[in-house]
Amino acid sequence: MEDILIDLAKGIGVFFLHPAVYITLLFSILIGYFRVKRERKHFRTRILWGWTEFKHLLDGYVWAIILSVLSVAIGLVVPSSWLFSYSAWMILFILLFVYQLGSAIYAMALGAITLYVMNRYDWSFHISSWNFTGFNIMQEAVVPIAILAGLLLIVEGILIQKNGAANASPKLVKTARGSEAIEYVTKRLWLLPVLLVIPGEVISTYLPYWPQFRLGESTFSLILFPFVIGFQQKSRRALAVEFFPRYGKQVWQLGIIILVIAAVGYIMPLISGVALIIGVIARLLLSYIAYKKETTGTFAVSAQSKGVMIAGVLEDSPAEKMGLLIGECIVKVNGHKVTNENELYEAVQINAAHCRLEIVDVSGELRLRQHILFKHDHYRLGLLLVR
């Protein structure tokens, strides 16, 4: 048993030696840096803290624990050569800094295809003392890979559904008529440390009945492996709070479908390979359909003649305390009609001690909000407005 614990400790140590961990940390910081730079350019202030993306890098840690338990309990044995191939593709996608292709299923499928092609054409690579060769991935090995891909799609969808709208950053754009409008961009990386079973030397000595796929190996080891999920999407036709939960739901529903199809691979491994391909195509289609829908039609947040449209609300601001929401339109301030930003702040100063707003919400209903403003607070209501 002591040997198992030592082997497990070594497996966890592998996580901190993987270059993807540090590349992901660095690029999560860069995402925040460029986002803040854009926000200051468009709105003369940052909306979210610059370290927000870094802070939320491990948002999926609970799901990583669940995946680890499932992986070990079911005995999903993944070949180490596939982990190397997947890692190379994963790092490449992170470095590209374009996370529309950040879903884990893309790199997972490409990693499997790489091994298949190398085996088909008898290719191999030699790096120092390490020899990287392909093998027929379409046999039993593809089954755990496809199952993991389905599970990671489910986690990706849940993370998008839960966190996509919360970290959406407003971006000023011009409409076809030349007026200002807002689109909301979410760009994220999530790091999932997942415990995996790989061919090794210790576990089978003590647990001979360990559930496993036969890969021509007789012993197994545990490693903590960093799976990275990248996500980038924008919404403008629908509000972020409506779009991202709906989009996330579609992704995790796709994950369930892929998981079910992949599980049939226990009977016929080729079906798991088909599930992997279907997953890639379907995930691409989801991204493309969402992109086309959100880049056509009217903007949910744009300049209005009837009032001043709210594009963003800063944290811990008077506007947040008043419960103002993105997409709402301020029509009156202290009894005075307002149609632009200057009129709004002039009306606030009429009775700065007690600010009273009349607002038309996203459903077209009129509601009232009021708040006591302290001296000079009218200069920092915490509102980002469409000018």
C-alpha positions as a printed Julia matrix, in Angstrom:
387×3 Matrix{Float64}:
   0.0    0.0     0.0
   2.93   2.3     0.73
   4.13   1.83   -2.84
   0.72   2.94   -4.15
   0.88   6.14   -2.08
   4.42   6.83   -3.33
   3.31   6.2    -6.9
   0.32   8.51   -6.39
   2.57  11.27   -4.99
   4.83  10.97   -8.02
   1.79  11.13  -10.28
   0.65  14.36   -8.65
   4.16  15.76   -9.03
   3.94  15.2   -12.79
   1.17  17.83  -12.89
   3.59  20.57  -11.78
   6.18  19.47  -14.34
   3.77  19.78  -17.26
   4.52  22.93  -19.32
   0.82  23.42  -20.12
   0.2   24.38  -16.47
   2.54  27.36  -16.6
   1.6   28.36  -20.14
  -2.06  28.39  -19.07
  -1.25  30.52  -16.01
   0.65  33.02  -18.17
  -2.02  33.25  -20.86
  -4.84  33.67  -18.35
  -2.95  36.76  -17.13
  -2.51  37.97  -20.71
  -6.25  37.6   -21.36
  -6.94  39.92  -18.43
  -4.24  42.38  -19.52
  -5.58  42.79  -23.06
  -9.17  42.92  -21.84
  -8.42  45.76  -19.4
  -6.48  47.57  -22.11
  -9.49  47.4   -24.43
 -11.94  48.43  -21.7
  -9.87  51.5   -20.82
  -9.7   52.46  -24.48
 -13.47  52.15  -25.0
 -14.82  53.28  -21.61
 -11.88  55.06  -19.92
 -12.07  52.58  -17.04
 -11.72  48.86  -16.46
 -14.9   46.9   -15.84
 -13.39  43.81  -14.23
 -10.21  43.41  -12.19
  -7.23  42.6   -14.4
  -6.55  39.34  -12.57
 -10.13  38.07  -12.92
  -9.32  35.41  -15.53
  -6.35  34.19  -13.47
  -8.43  34.12  -10.29
 -11.11  31.97  -11.92
  -8.72  29.6   -13.68
  -9.67  26.76  -11.32
 -13.43  27.4   -11.33
 -13.94  23.8   -12.39
 -11.95  22.19   -9.55
 -15.05  20.44   -8.14
 -15.75  18.91  -11.54
 -12.07  17.94  -11.85
 -12.43  15.98   -8.59
 -15.59  14.3    -9.89
 -13.86  13.41  -13.17
 -10.89  12.02  -11.23
 -13.12   9.78   -9.11
 -14.98   8.53  -12.2
 -11.77   7.98  -14.14
 -10.16   5.91  -11.42
 -13.34   4.08  -10.36
 -14.25   3.06  -13.9
 -10.64   2.34  -14.8
 -10.29   4.56  -17.86
  -6.77   3.63  -18.9
  -5.33   6.12  -21.39
  -2.06   5.45  -23.22
   0.82   7.75  -22.28
   1.69   8.33  -25.95
  -1.77   9.84  -26.48
  -1.23  12.15  -23.5
   1.96  13.44  -25.13
   0.2   13.95  -28.47
  -2.8   15.63  -26.84
  -0.5   17.88  -24.8
   1.25  19.12  -27.93
  -2.05  20.06  -29.59
  -3.42  21.56  -26.38
  -0.36  23.8   -25.92
  -0.56  24.86  -29.57
  -4.19  25.96  -29.18
  -3.34  27.89  -26.0
  -0.46  29.68  -27.73
  -2.67  30.65  -30.69
  -4.66  32.84  -28.23
  -7.84  32.21  -30.25
 -10.04  30.13  -28.0
 -12.95  29.44  -30.33
 -10.93  26.24  -30.81
 -10.24  25.88  -27.1
 -12.7   23.07  -26.4
 -10.78  20.05  -25.1
 -12.43  17.73  -27.62
 -10.5   19.3   -30.53
  -7.05  18.58  -29.09
  -8.19  15.17  -27.82
  -9.39  14.12  -31.27
  -6.29  15.5   -32.99
  -4.1   13.66  -30.49
  -5.83  10.39  -31.38
  -5.66  11.1   -35.12
  -1.93  11.88  -34.82
  -1.23   8.46  -33.3
  -3.39   6.74  -35.9
  -1.61   8.45  -38.83
   1.83   7.74  -37.33
   0.93   4.07  -37.0
  -0.56   3.95  -40.51
   2.58   5.38  -42.16
   5.05   3.92  -39.66
   6.32   7.33  -38.5
   8.24   7.86  -35.27
  10.1   10.63  -33.46
  13.18  10.38  -31.3
  13.77  13.05  -28.67
  16.82  12.32  -26.54
  16.18   8.86  -25.07
  12.43   9.01  -25.68
  10.91   7.29  -28.7
   7.46   8.51  -29.79
   5.65   6.05  -32.07
   2.06   5.65  -33.18
  -0.26   2.72  -32.64
  -3.69   1.61  -33.75
  -5.73   3.98  -31.58
  -8.98   2.71  -33.11
  -8.8   -0.44  -31.03
  -9.59  -0.41  -27.28
  -7.56   2.76  -26.57
 -10.06   5.05  -28.28
 -12.84   4.08  -25.85
 -11.52   5.83  -22.69
 -10.42   8.82  -24.78
 -13.9    9.28  -26.25
 -15.52   8.82  -22.83
 -13.19  11.46  -21.35
 -14.02  13.77  -24.25
 -17.73  13.43  -23.51
 -17.19  14.09  -19.79
 -15.05  17.16  -20.51
 -17.71  18.51  -22.9
 -20.24  18.22  -20.08
 -17.93  20.13  -17.73
 -17.21  22.75  -20.4
 -20.92  23.36  -20.92
 -21.55  23.7   -17.19
 -18.69  26.2   -16.83
 -19.98  28.27  -19.75
 -23.53  28.16  -18.41
 -22.44  29.23  -14.92
 -19.58  31.66  -15.64
 -19.92  32.83  -19.24
 -22.13  35.84  -18.58
 -20.49  36.83  -15.28
 -17.18  37.64  -16.98
 -18.51  39.0   -20.28
 -16.69  42.22  -21.17
 -18.47  44.98  -23.14
 -16.9   46.17  -26.37
 -17.9   49.25  -28.37
 -18.72  48.63  -32.03
 -20.36  50.63  -34.81
 -23.66  49.64  -36.36
 -24.34  49.75  -40.11
 -25.82  53.22  -39.57
 -22.72  54.48  -37.8
 -24.18  54.66  -34.29
 -22.64  53.04  -31.21
 -23.63  49.6   -29.97
 -22.23  47.01  -27.58
 -21.17  43.41  -27.97
 -20.1   41.26  -25.03
 -16.99  39.1   -25.21
 -16.11  36.2   -22.95
 -12.61  34.78  -23.28
 -11.54  32.25  -20.69
  -9.2   29.42  -19.83
 -10.1   26.75  -17.29
  -7.53  24.35  -15.82
  -8.78  20.94  -14.68
  -6.34  18.69  -12.78
  -7.72  15.2   -13.43
  -6.38  11.96  -11.98
  -5.83   9.42  -14.75
  -4.88   5.76  -14.95
  -2.03   5.0   -17.35
   0.02   1.88  -18.05
   2.57   1.65  -15.19
   4.16  -0.63  -12.62
   2.53  -0.57   -9.2
  -1.25  -0.73   -8.96
  -1.86  -4.17  -10.49
   0.51  -5.77   -7.94
  -1.88  -4.86   -5.13
  -5.18  -4.63   -7.01
  -5.19  -7.46   -9.58
  -8.91  -7.01  -10.28
  -8.6   -3.29  -11.1
 -11.17  -2.53  -13.86
  -9.33  -1.69  -17.07
  -9.18  -1.76  -20.83
  -6.62  -4.21  -22.2
  -3.89  -2.27  -23.99
  -1.23  -4.94  -23.99
   0.07  -3.66  -20.61
  -0.28  -5.54  -17.33
   0.38  -2.8   -14.77
  -0.92   0.71  -14.2
  -0.06   4.02  -12.53
  -1.87   7.2   -11.52
  -0.97  10.69  -12.72
  -2.55  14.08  -12.15
  -2.93  15.49  -15.65
  -3.8   19.1   -16.61
  -6.71  19.3   -19.02
  -7.26  22.84  -20.33
 -10.57  24.17  -21.66
 -10.49  27.39  -23.64
 -13.58  29.37  -24.51
 -14.19  32.5   -26.56
 -17.54  33.76  -27.73
 -19.35  37.06  -28.17
 -23.0   38.01  -27.88
 -24.7   41.1   -29.23
 -28.1   40.03  -30.54
 -28.98  38.61  -27.12
 -27.92  39.87  -23.71
 -25.0   37.98  -22.17
 -27.17  36.76  -19.28
 -29.49  35.13  -21.81
 -26.99  33.92  -24.41
 -24.25  32.18  -22.39
 -26.5   30.02  -20.16
 -28.36  28.84  -23.27
 -25.13  28.17  -25.15
 -23.6   26.34  -22.2
 -26.67  24.11  -21.95
 -26.27  23.12  -25.6
 -22.63  22.16  -24.99
 -23.28  19.93  -21.96
 -26.21  18.3   -23.74
 -23.85  17.48  -26.6
 -21.42  16.06  -24.05
 -24.05  13.66  -22.73
 -24.8   12.44  -26.26
 -21.09  11.86  -26.99
 -20.64  10.09  -23.65
 -23.49   7.68  -24.37
 -22.25   6.9   -27.89
 -18.66   6.5   -26.65
 -19.76   4.04  -23.96
 -21.06   1.72  -26.7
 -17.4    1.33  -27.6
 -17.15  -1.26  -24.83
 -18.9   -3.54  -27.32
 -17.45  -2.14  -30.55
 -14.43   0.24  -30.12
 -14.9    1.74  -33.58
 -18.11   3.4   -32.37
 -16.09   5.38  -29.8
 -13.93   6.69  -32.63
 -17.07   7.74  -34.47
 -18.32   9.44  -31.28
 -15.1   11.46  -31.12
 -15.5   12.64  -34.72
 -19.19  13.46  -34.19
 -18.25  15.43  -31.09
 -15.72  17.56  -33.0
 -18.11  18.28  -35.87
 -21.06  19.03  -33.57
 -18.96  21.3   -31.34
 -17.77  23.23  -34.39
 -21.37  23.55  -35.6
 -22.49  24.91  -32.22
 -19.8   27.58  -32.39
 -20.55  28.48  -35.99
 -24.33  28.66  -35.51
 -23.93  30.82  -32.39
 -21.5   33.1   -34.23
 -23.83  33.55  -37.22
 -26.85  34.26  -35.03
 -25.0   36.79  -32.9
 -23.42  38.65  -35.81
 -26.69  39.23  -37.66
 -29.78  41.17  -36.72
 -30.11  44.0   -34.23
 -28.02  44.73  -31.16
 -29.54  44.05  -27.76
 -27.63  47.05  -26.36
 -27.43  50.09  -28.63
 -28.12  53.84  -28.62
 -31.79  54.66  -27.98
 -33.74  57.85  -28.71
 -36.09  57.3   -25.76
 -33.34  57.32  -23.13
 -29.83  56.22  -22.15
 -28.99  52.52  -22.53
 -26.92  50.82  -19.81
 -23.95  48.92  -21.26
 -22.3   47.95  -18.0
 -22.44  48.32  -14.22
 -19.24  48.53  -12.15
 -18.87  46.44   -9.0
 -19.57  48.08   -5.61
 -20.89  51.22   -7.3
 -24.05  53.24   -6.55
 -25.48  51.86   -9.79
 -25.02  48.29   -8.58
 -26.59  49.15   -5.22
 -29.61  50.56   -7.06
 -29.97  47.24   -8.89
 -29.43  48.66  -12.37
 -28.92  46.0   -15.04
 -27.28  45.8   -18.44
 -29.78  46.35  -21.25
 -32.06  48.61  -19.26
 -32.82  52.13  -20.49
 -32.82  55.17  -18.19
 -35.59  57.53  -19.36
 -35.82  60.02  -16.48
 -33.5   61.25  -13.73
 -34.96  63.31  -10.89
 -38.05  63.91  -13.03
 -36.11  65.14  -16.08
 -36.07  63.24  -19.38
 -32.59  62.2   -20.52
 -31.43  61.07  -23.95
 -27.64  61.09  -23.62
 -24.84  60.79  -21.08
 -24.41  64.56  -20.5
 -28.11  65.09  -19.81
 -28.08  62.19  -17.38
 -25.25  63.56  -15.23
 -26.65  67.09  -15.36
 -29.98  65.75  -14.1
 -28.23  63.82  -11.31
 -26.66  67.05  -10.02
 -30.09  68.7    -9.68
 -30.66  66.61   -6.58
 -27.38  64.81   -5.98
 -28.29  63.95   -2.39
 -31.23  61.81   -3.49
 -31.05  60.34   -6.99
 -34.31  59.03   -8.44
 -34.29  57.09  -11.72
 -37.07  55.91  -13.99
 -36.0   52.89  -15.98
 -37.47  50.75  -18.73
 -36.29  47.17  -18.16
 -35.57  44.52  -20.81
 -39.2   43.39  -20.84
 -40.43  46.96  -21.48
 -41.77  47.51  -17.96
 -41.18  50.82  -16.18
 -39.57  50.64  -12.76
 -38.23  53.16  -10.25
 -34.89  53.17   -8.46
 -33.5   55.65   -5.99
 -30.33  56.02   -3.98
 -28.62  58.54   -1.73
 -25.46  59.89   -3.35
 -22.66  61.4    -1.35
 -20.62  64.38   -2.47
 -19.02  63.88   -5.9
 -20.64  60.43   -6.27
 -22.53  61.68   -9.33
 -19.18  61.55  -11.18
 -18.83  57.85  -10.4
 -22.27  56.29  -10.51
 -20.6   53.19  -11.91
 -22.53  53.21  -15.17
 -21.18  52.45  -18.62
 -23.52  54.01  -21.16
 -24.03  53.74  -24.89
 -23.22  57.21  -26.17
